[in-house]
Coordinates of C-alpha atoms in Angstrom, one line a residue:
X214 CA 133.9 -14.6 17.1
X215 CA 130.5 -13.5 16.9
X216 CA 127.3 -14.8 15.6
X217 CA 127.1 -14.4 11.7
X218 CA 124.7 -12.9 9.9
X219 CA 124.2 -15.2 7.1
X220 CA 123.7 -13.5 3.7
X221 CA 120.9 -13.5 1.4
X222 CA 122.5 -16.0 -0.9
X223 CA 123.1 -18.0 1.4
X224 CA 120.0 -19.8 2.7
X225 CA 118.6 -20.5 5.8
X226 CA 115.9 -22.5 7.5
X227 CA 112.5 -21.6 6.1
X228 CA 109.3 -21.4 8.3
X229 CA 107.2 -23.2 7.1
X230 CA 105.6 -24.8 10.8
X231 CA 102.2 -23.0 11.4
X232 CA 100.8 -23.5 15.0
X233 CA 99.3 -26.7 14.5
X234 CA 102.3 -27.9 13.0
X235 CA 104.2 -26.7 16.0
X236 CA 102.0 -28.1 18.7
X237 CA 102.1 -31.5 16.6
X238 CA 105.6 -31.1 16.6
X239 CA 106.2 -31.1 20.2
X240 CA 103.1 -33.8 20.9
X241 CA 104.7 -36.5 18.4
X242 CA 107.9 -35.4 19.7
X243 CA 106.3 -36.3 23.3
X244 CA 104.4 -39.6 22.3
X245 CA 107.4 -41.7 21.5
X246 CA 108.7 -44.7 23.1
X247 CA 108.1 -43.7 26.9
X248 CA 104.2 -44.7 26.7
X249 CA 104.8 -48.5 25.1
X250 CA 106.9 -49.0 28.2
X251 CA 106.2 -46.3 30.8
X252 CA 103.3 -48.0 32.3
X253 CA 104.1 -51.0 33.4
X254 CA 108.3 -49.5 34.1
X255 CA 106.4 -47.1 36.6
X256 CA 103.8 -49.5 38.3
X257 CA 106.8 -51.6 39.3
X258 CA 108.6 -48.9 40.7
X259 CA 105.5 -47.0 42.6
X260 CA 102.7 -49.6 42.5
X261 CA 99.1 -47.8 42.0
X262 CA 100.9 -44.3 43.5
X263 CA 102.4 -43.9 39.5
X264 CA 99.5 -42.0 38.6
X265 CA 100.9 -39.5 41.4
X266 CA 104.2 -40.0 39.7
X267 CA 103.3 -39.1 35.9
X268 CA 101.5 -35.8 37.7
X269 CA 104.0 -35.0 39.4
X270 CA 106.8 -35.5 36.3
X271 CA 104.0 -33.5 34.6
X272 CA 104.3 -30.8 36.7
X273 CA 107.9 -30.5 37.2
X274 CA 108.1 -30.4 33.1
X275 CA 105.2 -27.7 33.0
X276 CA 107.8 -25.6 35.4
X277 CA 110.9 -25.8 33.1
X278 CA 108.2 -25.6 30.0
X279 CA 106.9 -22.0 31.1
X280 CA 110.4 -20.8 31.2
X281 CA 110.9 -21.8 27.7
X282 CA 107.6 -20.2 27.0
X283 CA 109.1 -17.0 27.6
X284 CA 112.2 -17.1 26.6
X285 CA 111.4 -19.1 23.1
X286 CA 108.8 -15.8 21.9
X287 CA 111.6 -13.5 23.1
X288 CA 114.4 -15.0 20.7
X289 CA 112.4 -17.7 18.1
X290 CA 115.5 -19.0 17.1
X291 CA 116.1 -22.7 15.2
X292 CA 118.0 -24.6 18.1
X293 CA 116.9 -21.9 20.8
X294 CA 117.5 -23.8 23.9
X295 CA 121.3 -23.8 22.8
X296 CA 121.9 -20.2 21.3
X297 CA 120.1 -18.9 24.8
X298 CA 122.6 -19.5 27.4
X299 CA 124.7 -17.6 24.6
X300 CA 123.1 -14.8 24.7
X301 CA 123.1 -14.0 28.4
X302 CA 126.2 -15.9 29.5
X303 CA 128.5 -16.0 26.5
X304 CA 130.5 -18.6 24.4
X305 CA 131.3 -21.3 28.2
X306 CA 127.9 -21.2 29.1
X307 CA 126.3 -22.3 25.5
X308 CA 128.7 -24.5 24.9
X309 CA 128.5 -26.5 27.3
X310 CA 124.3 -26.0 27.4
X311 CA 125.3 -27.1 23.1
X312 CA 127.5 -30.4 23.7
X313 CA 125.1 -31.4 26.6
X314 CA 121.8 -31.2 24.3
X315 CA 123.5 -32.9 21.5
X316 CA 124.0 -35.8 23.3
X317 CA 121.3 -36.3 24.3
X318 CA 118.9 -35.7 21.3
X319 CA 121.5 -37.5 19.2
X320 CA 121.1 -40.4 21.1
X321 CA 117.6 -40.2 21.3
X322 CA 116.6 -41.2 17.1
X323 CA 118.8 -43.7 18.4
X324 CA 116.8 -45.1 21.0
X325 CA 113.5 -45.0 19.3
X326 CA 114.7 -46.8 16.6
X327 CA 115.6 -49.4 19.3
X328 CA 112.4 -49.4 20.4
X329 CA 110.5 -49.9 17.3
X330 CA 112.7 -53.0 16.4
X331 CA 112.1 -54.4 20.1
X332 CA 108.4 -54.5 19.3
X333 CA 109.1 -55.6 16.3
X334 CA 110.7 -58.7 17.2
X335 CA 106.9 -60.3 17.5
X336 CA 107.7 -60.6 13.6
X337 CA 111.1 -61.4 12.8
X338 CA 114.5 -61.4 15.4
X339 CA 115.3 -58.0 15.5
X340 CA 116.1 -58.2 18.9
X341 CA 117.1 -60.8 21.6
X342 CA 116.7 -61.3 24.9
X343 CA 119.8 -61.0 27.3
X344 CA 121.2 -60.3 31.1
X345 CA 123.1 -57.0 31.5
X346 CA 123.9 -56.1 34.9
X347 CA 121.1 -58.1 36.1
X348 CA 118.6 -56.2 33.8
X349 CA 116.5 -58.6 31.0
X350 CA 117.6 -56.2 28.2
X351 CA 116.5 -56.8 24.4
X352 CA 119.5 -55.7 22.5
X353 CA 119.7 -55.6 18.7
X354 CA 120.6 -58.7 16.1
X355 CA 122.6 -58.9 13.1
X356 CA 119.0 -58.3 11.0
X357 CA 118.5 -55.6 14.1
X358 CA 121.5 -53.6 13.0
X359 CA 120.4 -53.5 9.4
X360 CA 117.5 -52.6 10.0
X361 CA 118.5 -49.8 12.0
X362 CA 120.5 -48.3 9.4
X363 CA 118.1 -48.3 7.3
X364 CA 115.4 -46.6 9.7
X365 CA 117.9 -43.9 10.0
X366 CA 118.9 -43.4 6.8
X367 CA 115.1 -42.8 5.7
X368 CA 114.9 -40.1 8.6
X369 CA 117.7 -38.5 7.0
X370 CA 115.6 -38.9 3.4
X371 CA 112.4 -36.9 4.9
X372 CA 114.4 -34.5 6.1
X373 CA 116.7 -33.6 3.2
X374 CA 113.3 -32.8 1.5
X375 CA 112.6 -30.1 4.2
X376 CA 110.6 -29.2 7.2
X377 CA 107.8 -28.3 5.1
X378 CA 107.9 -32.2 4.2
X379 CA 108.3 -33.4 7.7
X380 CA 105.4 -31.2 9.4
X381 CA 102.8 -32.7 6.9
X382 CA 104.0 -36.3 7.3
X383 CA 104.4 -36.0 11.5
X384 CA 101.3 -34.4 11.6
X385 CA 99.2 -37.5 10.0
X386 CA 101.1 -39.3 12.3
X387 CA 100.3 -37.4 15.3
X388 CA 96.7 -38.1 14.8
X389 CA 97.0 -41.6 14.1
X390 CA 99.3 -41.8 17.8
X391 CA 97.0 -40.0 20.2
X392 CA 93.6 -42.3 18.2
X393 CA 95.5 -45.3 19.5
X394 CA 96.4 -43.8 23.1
X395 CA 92.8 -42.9 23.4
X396 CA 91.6 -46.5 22.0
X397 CA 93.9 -48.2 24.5
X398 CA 92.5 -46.3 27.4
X399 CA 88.9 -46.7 26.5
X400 CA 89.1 -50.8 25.5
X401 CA 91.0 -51.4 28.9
X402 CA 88.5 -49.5 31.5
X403 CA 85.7 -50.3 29.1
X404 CA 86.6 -54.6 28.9
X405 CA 87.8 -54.9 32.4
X406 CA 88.6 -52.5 35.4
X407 CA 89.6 -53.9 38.5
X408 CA 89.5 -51.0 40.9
X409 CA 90.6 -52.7 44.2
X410 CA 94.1 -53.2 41.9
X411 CA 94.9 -50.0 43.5
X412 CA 94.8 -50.6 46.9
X413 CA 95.0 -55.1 47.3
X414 CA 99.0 -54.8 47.7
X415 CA 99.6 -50.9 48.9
X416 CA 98.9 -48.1 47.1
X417 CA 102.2 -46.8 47.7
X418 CA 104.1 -50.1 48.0
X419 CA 107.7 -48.6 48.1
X420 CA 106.6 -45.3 49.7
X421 CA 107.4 -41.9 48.4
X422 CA 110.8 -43.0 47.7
X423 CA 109.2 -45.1 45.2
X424 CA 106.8 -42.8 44.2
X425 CA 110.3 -40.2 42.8
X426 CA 111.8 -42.5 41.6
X427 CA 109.6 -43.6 39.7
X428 CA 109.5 -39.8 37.5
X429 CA 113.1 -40.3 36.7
X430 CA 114.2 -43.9 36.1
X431 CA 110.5 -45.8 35.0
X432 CA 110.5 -43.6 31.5
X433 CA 108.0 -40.6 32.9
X434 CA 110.3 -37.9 32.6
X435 CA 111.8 -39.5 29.3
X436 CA 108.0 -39.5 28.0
X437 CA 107.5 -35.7 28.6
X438 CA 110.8 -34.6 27.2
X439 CA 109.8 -33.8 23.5
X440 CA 108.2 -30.4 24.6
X441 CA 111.1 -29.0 23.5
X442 CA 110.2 -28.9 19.6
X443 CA 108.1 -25.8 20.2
X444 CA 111.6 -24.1 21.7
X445 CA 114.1 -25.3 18.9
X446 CA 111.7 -25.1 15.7
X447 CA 110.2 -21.7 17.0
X448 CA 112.8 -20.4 14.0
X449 CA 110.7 -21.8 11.3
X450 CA 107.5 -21.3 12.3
X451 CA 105.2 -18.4 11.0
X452 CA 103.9 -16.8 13.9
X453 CA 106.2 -17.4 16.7
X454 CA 104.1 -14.7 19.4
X455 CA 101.5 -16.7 19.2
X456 CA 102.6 -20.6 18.4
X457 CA 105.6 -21.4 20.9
X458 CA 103.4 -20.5 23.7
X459 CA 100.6 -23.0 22.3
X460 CA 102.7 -25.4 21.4
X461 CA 105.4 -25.8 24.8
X462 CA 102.5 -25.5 27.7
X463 CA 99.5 -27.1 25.6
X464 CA 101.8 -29.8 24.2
X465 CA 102.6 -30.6 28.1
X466 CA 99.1 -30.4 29.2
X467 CA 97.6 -32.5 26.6
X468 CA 100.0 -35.5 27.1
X469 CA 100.2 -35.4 31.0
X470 CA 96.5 -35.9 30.7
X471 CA 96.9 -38.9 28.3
X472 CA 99.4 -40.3 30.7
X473 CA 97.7 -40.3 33.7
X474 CA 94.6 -41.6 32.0
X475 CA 96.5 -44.6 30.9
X476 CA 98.4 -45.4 33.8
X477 CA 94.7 -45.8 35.7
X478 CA 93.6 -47.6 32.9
X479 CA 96.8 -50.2 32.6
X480 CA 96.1 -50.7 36.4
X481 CA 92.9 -51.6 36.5
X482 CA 92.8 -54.1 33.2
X483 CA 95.5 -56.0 34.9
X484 CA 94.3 -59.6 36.6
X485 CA 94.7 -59.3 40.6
X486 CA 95.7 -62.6 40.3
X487 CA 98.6 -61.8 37.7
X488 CA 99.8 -59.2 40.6
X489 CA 99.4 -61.8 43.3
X490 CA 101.5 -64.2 41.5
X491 CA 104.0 -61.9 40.6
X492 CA 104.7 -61.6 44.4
X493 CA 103.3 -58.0 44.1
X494 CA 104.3 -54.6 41.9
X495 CA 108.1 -54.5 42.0
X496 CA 108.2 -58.2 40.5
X497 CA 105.3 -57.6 38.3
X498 CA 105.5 -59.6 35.1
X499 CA 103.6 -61.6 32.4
X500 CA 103.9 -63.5 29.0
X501 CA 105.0 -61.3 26.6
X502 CA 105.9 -58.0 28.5
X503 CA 108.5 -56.5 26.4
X504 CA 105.7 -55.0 24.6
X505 CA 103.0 -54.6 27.8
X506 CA 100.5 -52.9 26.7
X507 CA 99.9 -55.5 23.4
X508 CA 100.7 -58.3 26.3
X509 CA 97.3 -56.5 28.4
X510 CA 95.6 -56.4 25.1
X511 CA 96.3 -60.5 24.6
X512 CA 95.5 -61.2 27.7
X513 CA 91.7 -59.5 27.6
X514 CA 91.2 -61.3 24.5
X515 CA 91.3 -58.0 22.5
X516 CA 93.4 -59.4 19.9
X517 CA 92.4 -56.6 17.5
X518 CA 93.6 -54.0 19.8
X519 CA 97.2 -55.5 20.5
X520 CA 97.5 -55.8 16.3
X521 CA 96.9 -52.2 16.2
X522 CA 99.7 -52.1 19.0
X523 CA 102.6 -53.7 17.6
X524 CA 101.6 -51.6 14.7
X525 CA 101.9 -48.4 16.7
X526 CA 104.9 -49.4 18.7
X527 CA 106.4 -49.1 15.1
X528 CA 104.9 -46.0 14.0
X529 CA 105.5 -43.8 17.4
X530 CA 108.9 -44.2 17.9
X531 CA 109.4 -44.1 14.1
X532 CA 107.8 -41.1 14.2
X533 CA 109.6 -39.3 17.2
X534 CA 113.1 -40.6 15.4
X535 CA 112.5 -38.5 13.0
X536 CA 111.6 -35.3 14.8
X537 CA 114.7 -35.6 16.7
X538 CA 116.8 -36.6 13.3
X539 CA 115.4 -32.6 12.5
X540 CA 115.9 -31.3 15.7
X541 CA 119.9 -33.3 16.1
X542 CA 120.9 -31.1 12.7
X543 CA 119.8 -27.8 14.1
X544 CA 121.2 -28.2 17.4
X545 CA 124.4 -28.5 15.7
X546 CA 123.3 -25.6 13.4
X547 CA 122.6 -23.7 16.5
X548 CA 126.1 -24.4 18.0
X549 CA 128.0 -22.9 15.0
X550 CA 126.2 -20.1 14.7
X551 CA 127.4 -19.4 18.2
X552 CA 130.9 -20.2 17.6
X553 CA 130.9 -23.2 19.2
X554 CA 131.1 -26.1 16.3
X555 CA 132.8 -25.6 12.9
X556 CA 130.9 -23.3 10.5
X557 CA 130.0 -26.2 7.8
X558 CA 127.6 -27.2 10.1
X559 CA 125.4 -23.9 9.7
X560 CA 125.5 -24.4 5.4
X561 CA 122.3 -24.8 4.3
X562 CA 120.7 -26.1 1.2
X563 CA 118.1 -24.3 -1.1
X564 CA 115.9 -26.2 0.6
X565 CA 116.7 -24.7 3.9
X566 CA 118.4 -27.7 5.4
X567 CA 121.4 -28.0 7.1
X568 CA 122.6 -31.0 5.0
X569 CA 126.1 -31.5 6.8
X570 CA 124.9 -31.2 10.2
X571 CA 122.1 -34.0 9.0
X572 CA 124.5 -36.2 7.8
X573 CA 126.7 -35.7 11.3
X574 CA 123.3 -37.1 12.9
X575 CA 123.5 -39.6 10.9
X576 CA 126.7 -41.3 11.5
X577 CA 126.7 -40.4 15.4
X578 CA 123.0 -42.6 15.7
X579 CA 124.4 -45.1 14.2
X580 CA 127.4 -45.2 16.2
X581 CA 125.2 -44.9 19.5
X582 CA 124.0 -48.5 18.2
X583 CA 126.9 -50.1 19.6
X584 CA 127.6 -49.1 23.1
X585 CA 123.7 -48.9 23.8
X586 CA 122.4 -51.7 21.6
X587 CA 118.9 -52.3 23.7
X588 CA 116.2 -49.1 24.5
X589 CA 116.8 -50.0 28.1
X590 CA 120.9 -49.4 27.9
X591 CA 120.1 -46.2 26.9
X592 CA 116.9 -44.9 28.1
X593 CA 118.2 -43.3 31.9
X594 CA 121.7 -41.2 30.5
X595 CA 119.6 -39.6 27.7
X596 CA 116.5 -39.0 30.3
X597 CA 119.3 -37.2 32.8
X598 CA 121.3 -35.7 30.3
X599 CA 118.3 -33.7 28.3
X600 CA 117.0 -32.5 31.6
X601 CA 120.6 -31.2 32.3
X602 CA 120.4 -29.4 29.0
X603 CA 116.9 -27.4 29.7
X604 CA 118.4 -26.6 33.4
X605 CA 120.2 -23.9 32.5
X606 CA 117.1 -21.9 30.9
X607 CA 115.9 -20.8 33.9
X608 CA 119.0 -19.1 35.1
X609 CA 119.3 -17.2 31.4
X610 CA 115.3 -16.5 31.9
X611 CA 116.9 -14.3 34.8
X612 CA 119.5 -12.7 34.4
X613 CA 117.9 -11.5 31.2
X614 CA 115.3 -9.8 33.2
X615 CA 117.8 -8.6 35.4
X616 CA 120.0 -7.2 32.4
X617 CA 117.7 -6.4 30.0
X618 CA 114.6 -5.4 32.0
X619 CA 112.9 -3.2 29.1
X620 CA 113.1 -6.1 26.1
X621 CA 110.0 -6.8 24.4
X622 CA 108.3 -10.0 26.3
X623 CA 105.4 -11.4 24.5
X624 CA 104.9 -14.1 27.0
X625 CA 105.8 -13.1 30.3
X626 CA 105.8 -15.6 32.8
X627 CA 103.9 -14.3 35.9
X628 CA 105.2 -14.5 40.0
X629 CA 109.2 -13.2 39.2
X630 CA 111.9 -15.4 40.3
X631 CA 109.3 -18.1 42.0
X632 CA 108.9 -20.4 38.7
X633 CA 112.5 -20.4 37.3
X634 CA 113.7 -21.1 40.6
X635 CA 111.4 -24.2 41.1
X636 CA 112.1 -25.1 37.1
X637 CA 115.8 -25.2 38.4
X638 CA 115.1 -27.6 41.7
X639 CA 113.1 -29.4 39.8
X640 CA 115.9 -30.1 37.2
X641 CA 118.0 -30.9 39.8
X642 CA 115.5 -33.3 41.9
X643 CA 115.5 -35.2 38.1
X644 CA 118.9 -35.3 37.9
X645 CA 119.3 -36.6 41.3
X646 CA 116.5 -39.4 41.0
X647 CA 117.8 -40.8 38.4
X648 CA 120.6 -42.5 40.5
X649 CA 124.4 -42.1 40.7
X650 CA 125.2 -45.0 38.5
X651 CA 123.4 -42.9 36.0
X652 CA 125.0 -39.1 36.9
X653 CA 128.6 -40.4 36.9
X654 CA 127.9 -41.6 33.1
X655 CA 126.7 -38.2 32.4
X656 CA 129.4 -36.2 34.3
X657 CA 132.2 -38.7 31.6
X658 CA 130.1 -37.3 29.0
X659 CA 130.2 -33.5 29.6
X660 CA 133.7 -34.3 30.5
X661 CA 134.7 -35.3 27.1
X662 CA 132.7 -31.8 26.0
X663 CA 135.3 -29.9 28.1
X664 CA 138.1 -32.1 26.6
X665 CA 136.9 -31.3 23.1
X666 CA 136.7 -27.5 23.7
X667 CA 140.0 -26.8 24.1
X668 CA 141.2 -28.9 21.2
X669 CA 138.6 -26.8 18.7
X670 CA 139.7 -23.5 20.2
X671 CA 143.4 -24.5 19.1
X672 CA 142.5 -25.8 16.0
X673 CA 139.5 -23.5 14.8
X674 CA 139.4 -20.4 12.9
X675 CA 138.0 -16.9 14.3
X676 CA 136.9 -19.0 18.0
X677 CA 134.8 -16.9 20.4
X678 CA 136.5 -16.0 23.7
X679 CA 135.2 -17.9 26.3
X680 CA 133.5 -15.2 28.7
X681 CA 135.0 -17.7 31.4
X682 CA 133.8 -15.3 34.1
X683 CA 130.1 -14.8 33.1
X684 CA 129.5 -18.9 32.2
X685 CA 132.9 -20.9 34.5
X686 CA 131.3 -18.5 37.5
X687 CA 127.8 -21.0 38.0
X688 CA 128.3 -23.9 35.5
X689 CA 131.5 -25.2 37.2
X690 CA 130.2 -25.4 40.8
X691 CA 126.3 -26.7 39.7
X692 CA 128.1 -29.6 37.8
X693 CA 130.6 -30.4 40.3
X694 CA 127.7 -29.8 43.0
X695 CA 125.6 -32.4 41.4
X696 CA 128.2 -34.6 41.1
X697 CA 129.0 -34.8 44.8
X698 CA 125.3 -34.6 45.7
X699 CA 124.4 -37.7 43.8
X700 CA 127.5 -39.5 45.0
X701 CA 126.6 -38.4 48.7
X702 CA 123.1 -39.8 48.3
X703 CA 121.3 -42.9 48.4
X704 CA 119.8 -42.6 44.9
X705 CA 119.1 -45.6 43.3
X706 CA 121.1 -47.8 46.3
X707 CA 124.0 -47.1 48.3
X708 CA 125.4 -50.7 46.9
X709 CA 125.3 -48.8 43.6
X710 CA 128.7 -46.7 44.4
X711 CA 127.3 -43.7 46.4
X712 CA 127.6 -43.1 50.2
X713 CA 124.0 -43.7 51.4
X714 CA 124.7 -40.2 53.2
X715 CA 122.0 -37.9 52.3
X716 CA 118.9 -39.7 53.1
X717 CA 115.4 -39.2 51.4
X718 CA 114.1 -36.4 53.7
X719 CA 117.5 -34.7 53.4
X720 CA 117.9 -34.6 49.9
X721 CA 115.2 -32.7 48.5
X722 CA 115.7 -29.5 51.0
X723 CA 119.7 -29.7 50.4
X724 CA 119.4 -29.3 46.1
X725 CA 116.9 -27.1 46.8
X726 CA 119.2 -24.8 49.0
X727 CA 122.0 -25.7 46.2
X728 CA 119.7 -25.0 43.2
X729 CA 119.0 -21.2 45.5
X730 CA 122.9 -20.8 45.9
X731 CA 123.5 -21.6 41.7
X732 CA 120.5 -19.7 40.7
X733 CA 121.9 -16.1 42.9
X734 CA 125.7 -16.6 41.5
X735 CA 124.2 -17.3 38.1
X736 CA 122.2 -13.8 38.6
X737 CA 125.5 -12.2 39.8
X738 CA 127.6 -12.9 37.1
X739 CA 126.0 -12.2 33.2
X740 CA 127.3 -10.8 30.7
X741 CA 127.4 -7.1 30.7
X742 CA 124.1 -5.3 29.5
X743 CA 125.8 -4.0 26.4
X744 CA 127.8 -7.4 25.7
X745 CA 123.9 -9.3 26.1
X746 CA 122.2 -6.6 23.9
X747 CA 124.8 -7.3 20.9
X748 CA 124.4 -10.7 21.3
X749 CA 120.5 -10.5 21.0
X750 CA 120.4 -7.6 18.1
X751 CA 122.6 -9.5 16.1
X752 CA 120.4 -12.6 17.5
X753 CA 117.2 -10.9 16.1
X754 CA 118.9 -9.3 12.9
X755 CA 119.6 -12.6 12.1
X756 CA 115.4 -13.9 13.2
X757 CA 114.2 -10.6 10.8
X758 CA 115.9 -11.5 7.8
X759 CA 114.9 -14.9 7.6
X760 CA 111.8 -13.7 7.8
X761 CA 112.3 -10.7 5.3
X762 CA 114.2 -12.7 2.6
X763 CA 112.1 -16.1 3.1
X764 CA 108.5 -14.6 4.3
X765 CA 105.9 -16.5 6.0
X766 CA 104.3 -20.2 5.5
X767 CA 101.0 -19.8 3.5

């Protein structure tokens, strides 16, 4: 099967997301959850050396972000960073690029619901407090559940009423998100800043091994992730040349500066002698720090400020649930117009919604409520598995140039194959750090994908061959690699399940040799150049008459 053309009475998603919509879009996206718990997740992992941590996660991002940069003005598709891998690798490849991204922004609404209610528990039970695994979780009540149904179900409202709707309510809440980052960071340096914080109990108190760690499991990497919204809304925007570029690097840049800045500022308003009697970083703790930054705010007497926090801690995550409500439907939009996913999940409304794919979202985040009922449960698999999902762009990014040397580039990402191929190590280096007990989860899930492929190409109408050779070739042995890699390492313990036989000094130089081996066979085995450019003219015939039958946003 091929990818449809859609008709002109049927309709399609409408662009209606200028560049400040966009860039808001991927910054709300951004400024979710991560940030209420980031800080103080991070300091206990790397001590005062998690400001390197949150520039470093920064950076690795920005990598895989520039390749998107490209490849996102080349093809502005709706759900782009699924329907790519399609276009250079065939029907393998994008599926299982699809079923791995919809797991993980499915879960993700999910999860910032979770959050909201967590914070919220400061006002009614919500949430209560329990042992998992060792872990003090916060996992959802009886009122919780309700609650989080109801949350949901008004995400699915907003977004029944179109994207036009949802970029003028995200971006009034945008603003009001980044006024209260910048208000924390100013009241804490501002009221009290205890620079010797940074150096009285080791500035890197767990080393460098702390220091990586700390980018994948303390929420860092989770806090960066919502870049993406410039890639899979670059469909519906107006000027997609011009906006994706903006909107993936600036939304990166803007954020990782916010970070930083707060992680400095969280460490100095802390008491030395509320690290001294925590018996240092990795035990840090105080009244109150399932919401830390509020607890901060308490504890400096700026009772004002942690009001406007519980607030916020409602509003953010509220606010990136419902991006990735939008963005949940049109990844399953995306996969059917690949082939990959029944074709009732492409219908739109009049309205340019893809109603059934909505309602899927939906029932699947509420499902995600019972196996992961507390943020923490959930907050490591949908970290690794969304990282999993962008990996793959930097291997389309080249054998796109490879095959199709000639196509128009309107941002062309400078130094040839030395950026993809450190977007890919760093993907893997993510992957990796976030610890087998973590990998092996994620490996079950894009089991089950593989399980369910079979089973829709039996069933199904009109299925899309496989193109086993151009995707099987790479994504068989980089997921199996990954696999053995993780369980060879000594990532997060070796009491954990793995072997404890690659050591920290080993590690990174052996993915980045794999990452080099995957990256070649990936660049050896594409699609023909006639089978790629079909894909992408009937890609782009599809991009020009959404634009010819719908027209710009005034």
């Amino acid at each position: 099967m091929t990818i449809d053309v859609q008709t002109a009475e049927q309709p399609q998603l409408k662009r209606h997301v200028g560049i400040v919509g966009l860039l808001f879009a991927s910054v709300g996206s951004i400024i979710g959850s991560g940030w209420l718990f980031g800080a103080l997740n991070a300091s206990q992992q790397a001590g005062p050396a998690a400001v390197i941590s949150w520039a470093l996660g920064g950076v690795m991002i920005l990598l895989i972000a520039l390749v998107y940069a490209e490849l996102g003005t080349m093809f502005p598709l709706s759900g782009g960073v699924v329907r790519f891998p399609h276009l250079a690798f065939g029907s393998f490849a994008s599926y299982t690029a699809g079923w791995i991204t919809w797991v993980a922004v499915a879960t993700t609404a999910p999860i910032e619901v979770e959050a909201a209610l967590q914070y919220a528990t400061k006002y009614a039970p919500f949430t209560s407090e329990h042992t998992v695994n060792g872990e003090i979780v916060h996992t959802l009540t009886g009122l919780g559940y309700a609650s989080a149904v109801a949350l949901m179900a008004v995400f699915v409202v907003v977004n029944y009423y179109g994207i036009r709707w949802f970029a003028r309510i995200n971006n009034a809440l945008v603003v009001w998100k980044i006024a209260i980052i910048l208000l924390v960071i100013a009241a804490f340096v501002l009221t009290a800043f205890h620079g010797d914080n940074f150096t009285s109990h080791g500035f890197k108190p767990a080393g460098w091994h702390g220091v990586f760690t700390a980018i994948a499991t303390s929420g860092i990497v989770f806090s960066y992730l919502g870049f993406r919204q410039g890639i899979e809304l670059a469909g519906e925007t107006d000027n997609p040349r011009r906006n994706v570029p903006i909107a993936v690097i600036g939304s990166v840049l803007l954020t990782g500066l916010i970070y930083i800045a707060l992680q400095v500022a969280f460490i100095g308003a802390l008491s030395p002698s509320t690290i001294s009697d925590s018996g240092g970083w990795a035990k840090l703790s105080f009244e109150n720090d399932f919401g830390p930054l509020a607890a901060v705010a308490s504890l400096l007497g700026l009772s004002w400020l942690a009001i406007l926090l519980y607030v916020d801690a409602i509003v953010s995550p509220g606010d990136t649930g419902l991006i990735y409500t939008t963005v949940t439907s049109r990844i399953s939009y995306a996969m059917a117009r690949n082939g990959n996913a029944p074709q009732a999940l492409a219908r739109t409304t009049d309205r340019g919604v893809p109603f059934i794919s909505l309602i899927v979202t939906f029932v699947v985040g509420l499902i995600v409520f019972l196996p992961f009922p507390s943020w923490q449960q959930l907050v490591g698999f949908i970290t690794s598995a969304t990282v999993l999902s962008f990996a793959s762009g930097p291997l389309v990014l080249s054998a796109l140039r490879r095959q199709l040397p000639d196509h128009e580039r309107p941002f062309r990402l400078p130094g040839g194959h030395v950026i993809p191929v450190l977007a890919f190590w760093a993907s893997n280096l993510i992957i990796y750090w976030s610890g087998w007990d973590i990998v092996w989860k994620l490996a079950v899930a894009v089991a089950i994908g593989f399980v369910l492929l079979p089973i829709y190409h039996v069933l199904g109408q009109d299925t899309p061959k496989l193109d086993l050779r151009a995707g099987a070739t790479w994504v068989v042995p980089w997921l199996v690699g990954l696999l053995v890699i993780s369980w060879l390492g000594n990532y997060p313990e070796p009491a954990a399940g793995n072997q404890d036989l690659l050591e920290f000094s080993t590690a990174i130089p052996v993915i980045f040799v794999f990452s080099v081996a995957i990256y070649v066979l990936a660049m050896m085995s594409p699609l023909s150049t006639e089978e790629i450019q079909a894909h992408v003219d009937r890609a782009m015939e599809e991009s020009e008459q959404e634009e010819q039958e719908l027209g710009s946003a005034p």
